[in-house]
Amino acid sequence: ELKVEQNPLFLSMQEGKNYTIYCNYSTTSDRLYWYRQDPGKSLESLFVLLSNGAVKQEGRLMASLDTKARLSTLHITAAVHDLSATYFCAAEGGATNKLIFGTGTLLAVQP
Amino acid sequence: NAGVTQTPKFRVLKTGQSMTLLCAQDMNHEYMYWYRQDPGMGLRLIHYSVGEGTTAKGEVPDGYNVSRLKKQNFLLGLESAAPSQTSVYFCASSSLILLAGPYEQYFGPGTRLTVT
């Protein structure tokens, strides 16, 4: 059974600092997804990682995937307040594109 | 192109009442999903559908039923609501066709349900 663990659950950062969110999954997964959720809003897709060694970057966010370690990371560079949100990773289990989500990381960027 | 829409946006039910949540997508996606989101637990899959007329159970299906009579619609039913079903419900859809993208799931705006 596929399980996804995300840490930390809560992250308070100062503007300008760097940090990494970790996402571990328990069994082989075809794809790894990262989503952002603002309070009271829906989920916004950030990255889809398809293969081992995949790295994608958008602005101050960079996601990577190591399928051998069953680990994905979301790295935040020089955080700004606008990045404050909850970030979820999700691993895909099986051919039907079912997603198993981590519990989310609440990121608060302090000025 | 509205993407994925959900109705209603908010609802309050009394224990034992029934209701249906409607999800509609205009992207001609084959796959559709219903998730619930509870504090500290991320999103959990309730039921999903891989095509018109087909449905399957997800992680937490008990107390819910679904139907996919038309490709663009996916209905989630609560026959006898319980306080444990108080949650935010999200619908999502994705495409089977690889050329349309790497099976990315597109989410609706959510329905906030409170059962008293």
PDB file of N, CA, C and O in Angstrom, chain A residues 57-88:
ATOM      1  N   GLN A  57      12.156  23.627 -12.080  1.00  0.00           N
ATOM      2  CA  GLN A  57      12.268  24.885 -11.336  1.00  0.00           C
ATOM      3  C   GLN A  57      11.283  25.891 -11.892  1.00  0.00           C
ATOM      4  O   GLN A  57      11.049  25.976 -13.098  1.00  0.00           O
ATOM      5  N   GLU A  58      10.690  26.635 -10.941  1.00  0.00           N
ATOM      6  CA  GLU A  58       9.799  27.721 -11.309  1.00  0.00           C
ATOM      7  C   GLU A  58       9.998  28.827 -10.281  1.00  0.00           C
ATOM      8  O   GLU A  58       9.617  28.675  -9.115  1.00  0.00           O
ATOM      9  N   GLY A  59      10.638  29.899 -10.715  1.00  0.00           N
ATOM     10  CA  GLY A  59      10.895  31.001  -9.789  1.00  0.00           C
ATOM     11  C   GLY A  59      11.791  30.557  -8.637  1.00  0.00           C
ATOM     12  O   GLY A  59      12.865  30.003  -8.844  1.00  0.00           O
ATOM     13  N   ARG A  60      11.337  30.752  -7.424  1.00  0.00           N
ATOM     14  CA  ARG A  60      12.132  30.411  -6.234  1.00  0.00           C
ATOM     15  C   ARG A  60      11.936  28.978  -5.774  1.00  0.00           C
ATOM     16  O   ARG A  60      12.465  28.592  -4.730  1.00  0.00           O
ATOM     17  N   LEU A  61      11.155  28.200  -6.488  1.00  0.00           N
ATOM     18  CA  LEU A  61      10.879  26.824  -6.118  1.00  0.00           C
ATOM     19  C   LEU A  61      11.563  25.869  -7.085  1.00  0.00           C
ATOM     20  O   LEU A  61      11.526  26.072  -8.304  1.00  0.00           O
ATOM     21  N   MET A  62      12.176  24.822  -6.521  1.00  0.00           N
ATOM     22  CA  MET A  62      12.786  23.781  -7.324  1.00  0.00           C
ATOM     23  C   MET A  62      12.431  22.429  -6.727  1.00  0.00           C
ATOM     24  O   MET A  62      12.614  22.210  -5.529  1.00  0.00           O
ATOM     25  N   ALA A  63      11.940  21.524  -7.566  1.00  0.00           N
ATOM     26  CA  ALA A  63      11.559  20.195  -7.113  1.00  0.00           C
ATOM     27  C   ALA A  63      12.443  19.160  -7.783  1.00  0.00           C
ATOM     28  O   ALA A  63      12.820  19.309  -8.948  1.00  0.00           O
ATOM     29  N   SER A  64      12.756  18.101  -7.037  1.00  0.00           N
ATOM     30  CA  SER A  64      13.570  17.027  -7.587  1.00  0.00           C
ATOM     31  C   SER A  64      13.009  15.687  -7.145  1.00  0.00           C
ATOM     32  O   SER A  64      12.240  15.609  -6.179  1.00  0.00           O
ATOM     33  N   LEU A  65      13.417  14.640  -7.860  1.00  0.00           N
ATOM     34  CA  LEU A  65      12.906  13.307  -7.578  1.00  0.00           C
ATOM     35  C   LEU A  65      14.040  12.294  -7.622  1.00  0.00           C
ATOM     36  O   LEU A  65      14.791  12.242  -8.602  1.00  0.00           O
ATOM     37  N   ASP A  66      14.140  11.482  -6.584  1.00  0.00           N
ATOM     38  CA  ASP A  66      15.072  10.358  -6.525  1.00  0.00           C
ATOM     39  C   ASP A  66      14.242   9.108  -6.305  1.00  0.00           C
ATOM     40  O   ASP A  66      13.823   8.811  -5.182  1.00  0.00           O
ATOM     41  N   THR A  67      13.982   8.373  -7.381  1.00  0.00           N
ATOM     42  CA  THR A  67      13.090   7.213  -7.271  1.00  0.00           C
ATOM     43  C   THR A  67      13.745   6.062  -6.522  1.00  0.00           C
ATOM     44  O   THR A  67      13.043   5.241  -5.923  1.00  0.00           O
ATOM     45  N   LYS A  68      15.066   5.995  -6.545  1.00  0.00           N
ATOM     46  CA  LYS A  68      15.742   4.908  -5.813  1.00  0.00           C
ATOM     47  C   LYS A  68      15.571   5.104  -4.302  1.00  0.00           C
ATOM     48  O   LYS A  68      15.354   4.142  -3.568  1.00  0.00           O
ATOM     49  N   ALA A  69      15.685   6.347  -3.856  1.00  0.00           N
ATOM     50  CA  ALA A  69      15.499   6.646  -2.436  1.00  0.00           C
ATOM     51  C   ALA A  69      14.030   6.862  -2.099  1.00  0.00           C
ATOM     52  O   ALA A  69      13.684   7.031  -0.926  1.00  0.00           O
ATOM     53  N   ARG A  70      13.164   6.883  -3.109  1.00  0.00           N
ATOM     54  CA  ARG A  70      11.734   7.176  -2.936  1.00  0.00           C
ATOM     55  C   ARG A  70      11.578   8.499  -2.197  1.00  0.00           C
ATOM     56  O   ARG A  70      10.865   8.600  -1.187  1.00  0.00           O
ATOM     57  N   LEU A  71      12.259   9.506  -2.703  1.00  0.00           N
ATOM     58  CA  LEU A  71      12.299  10.804  -2.048  1.00  0.00           C
ATOM     59  C   LEU A  71      12.168  11.914  -3.081  1.00  0.00           C
ATOM     60  O   LEU A  71      12.829  11.901  -4.127  1.00  0.00           O
ATOM     61  N   SER A  72      11.310  12.878  -2.771  1.00  0.00           N
ATOM     62  CA  SER A  72      11.238  14.103  -3.549  1.00  0.00           C
ATOM     63  C   SER A  72      11.454  15.278  -2.611  1.00  0.00           C
ATOM     64  O   SER A  72      11.090  15.216  -1.426  1.00  0.00           O
ATOM     65  N   THR A  73      12.074  16.327  -3.130  1.00  0.00           N
ATOM     66  CA  THR A  73      12.294  17.512  -2.319  1.00  0.00           C
ATOM     67  C   THR A  73      11.769  18.742  -3.041  1.00  0.00           C
ATOM     68  O   THR A  73      11.763  18.803  -4.282  1.00  0.00           O
ATOM     69  N   LEU A  74      11.294  19.684  -2.261  1.00  0.00           N
ATOM     70  CA  LEU A  74      10.884  20.988  -2.776  1.00  0.00           C
ATOM     71  C   LEU A  74      11.768  22.011  -2.078  1.00  0.00           C
ATOM     72  O   LEU A  74      11.660  22.206  -0.867  1.00  0.00           O
ATOM     73  N   HIS A  75      12.646  22.623  -2.860  1.00  0.00           N
ATOM     74  CA  HIS A  75      13.598  23.573  -2.295  1.00  0.00           C
ATOM     75  C   HIS A  75      13.123  24.995  -2.550  1.00  0.00           C
ATOM     76  O   HIS A  75      12.727  25.335  -3.670  1.00  0.00           O
ATOM     77  N   ILE A  76      13.178  25.785  -1.487  1.00  0.00           N
ATOM     78  CA  ILE A  76      12.755  27.185  -1.570  1.00  0.00           C
ATOM     79  C   ILE A  76      13.999  28.057  -1.445  1.00  0.00           C
ATOM     80  O   ILE A  76      14.763  27.923  -0.463  1.00  0.00           O
ATOM     81  N   THR A  77      14.200  28.904  -2.421  1.00  0.00           N
ATOM     82  CA  THR A  77      15.378  29.770  -2.421  1.00  0.00           C
ATOM     83  C   THR A  77      14.961  31.211  -2.137  1.00  0.00           C
ATOM     84  O   THR A  77      14.062  31.741  -2.783  1.00  0.00           O
ATOM     85  N   ALA A  78      15.636  31.824  -1.175  1.00  0.00           N
ATOM     86  CA  ALA A  78      15.400  33.240  -0.850  1.00  0.00           C
ATOM     87  C   ALA A  78      13.912  33.522  -0.709  1.00  0.00           C
ATOM     88  O   ALA A  78      13.318  34.277  -1.477  1.00  0.00           O
ATOM     89  N   ALA A  79      13.317  32.908   0.297  1.00  0.00           N
ATOM     90  CA  ALA A  79      11.859  32.962   0.478  1.00  0.00           C
ATOM     91  C   ALA A  79      11.334  34.396   0.541  1.00  0.00           C
ATOM     92  O   ALA A  79      11.976  35.295   1.077  1.00  0.00           O
ATOM     93  N   VAL A  80      10.139  34.562  -0.010  1.00  0.00           N
ATOM     94  CA  VAL A  80       9.413  35.825   0.083  1.00  0.00           C
ATOM     95  C   VAL A  80       8.026  35.530   0.662  1.00  0.00           C
ATOM     96  O   VAL A  80       7.541  34.390   0.613  1.00  0.00           O
ATOM     97  N   HIS A  81       7.382  36.570   1.185  1.00  0.00           N
ATOM     98  CA  HIS A  81       6.109  36.391   1.881  1.00  0.00           C
ATOM     99  C   HIS A  81       5.055  35.731   0.991  1.00  0.00           C
ATOM    100  O   HIS A  81       4.232  34.938   1.458  1.00  0.00           O
ATOM    101  N   ASP A  82       5.093  36.027  -0.313  1.00  0.00           N
ATOM    102  CA  ASP A  82       4.096  35.481  -1.237  1.00  0.00           C
ATOM    103  C   ASP A  82       4.131  33.962  -1.330  1.00  0.00           C
ATOM    104  O   ASP A  82       3.185  33.345  -1.830  1.00  0.00           O
ATOM    105  N   LEU A  83       5.211  33.356  -0.864  1.00  0.00           N
ATOM    106  CA  LEU A  83       5.292  31.897  -0.888  1.00  0.00           C
ATOM    107  C   LEU A  83       4.570  31.247   0.292  1.00  0.00           C
ATOM    108  O   LEU A  83       4.461  30.024   0.352  1.00  0.00           O
ATOM    109  N   SER A  84       4.091  32.029   1.214  1.00  0.00           N
ATOM    110  CA  SER A  84       3.357  31.476   2.358  1.00  0.00           C
ATOM    111  C   SER A  84       2.107  30.755   1.856  1.00  0.00           C
ATOM    112  O   SER A  84       1.273  31.349   1.172  1.00  0.00           O
ATOM    113  N   ALA A  85       1.997  29.471   2.203  1.00  0.00           N
ATOM    114  CA  ALA A  85       0.898  28.617   1.739  1.00  0.00           C
ATOM    115  C   ALA A  85       1.134  27.238   2.334  1.00  0.00           C
ATOM    116  O   ALA A  85       2.112  27.010   3.041  1.00  0.00           O
ATOM    117  N   THR A  86       0.225  26.305   2.034  1.00  0.00           N
ATOM    118  CA  THR A  86       0.449  24.907   2.371  1.00  0.00           C
ATOM    119  C   THR A  86       0.872  24.180   1.104  1.00  0.00           C
ATOM    120  O   THR A  86       0.236  24.333   0.058  1.00  0.00           O
ATOM    121  N   TYR A  87       1.928  23.390   1.213  1.00  0.00           N
ATOM    122  CA  TYR A  87       2.464  22.660   0.074  1.00  0.00           C
ATOM    123  C   TYR A  87       2.241  21.166   0.303  1.00  0.00           C
ATOM    124  O   TYR A  87       2.549  20.642   1.367  1.00  0.00           O
ATOM    125  N   PHE A  88       1.695  20.525  -0.721  1.00  0.00           N
ATOM    126  CA  PHE A  88       1.439  19.093  -0.657  1.00  0.00           C
ATOM    127  C   PHE A  88       2.259  18.376  -1.718  1.00  0.00           C
ATOM    128  O   PHE A  88       2.374  18.854  -2.855  1.00  0.00           O
TER     129      PHE A  88
END
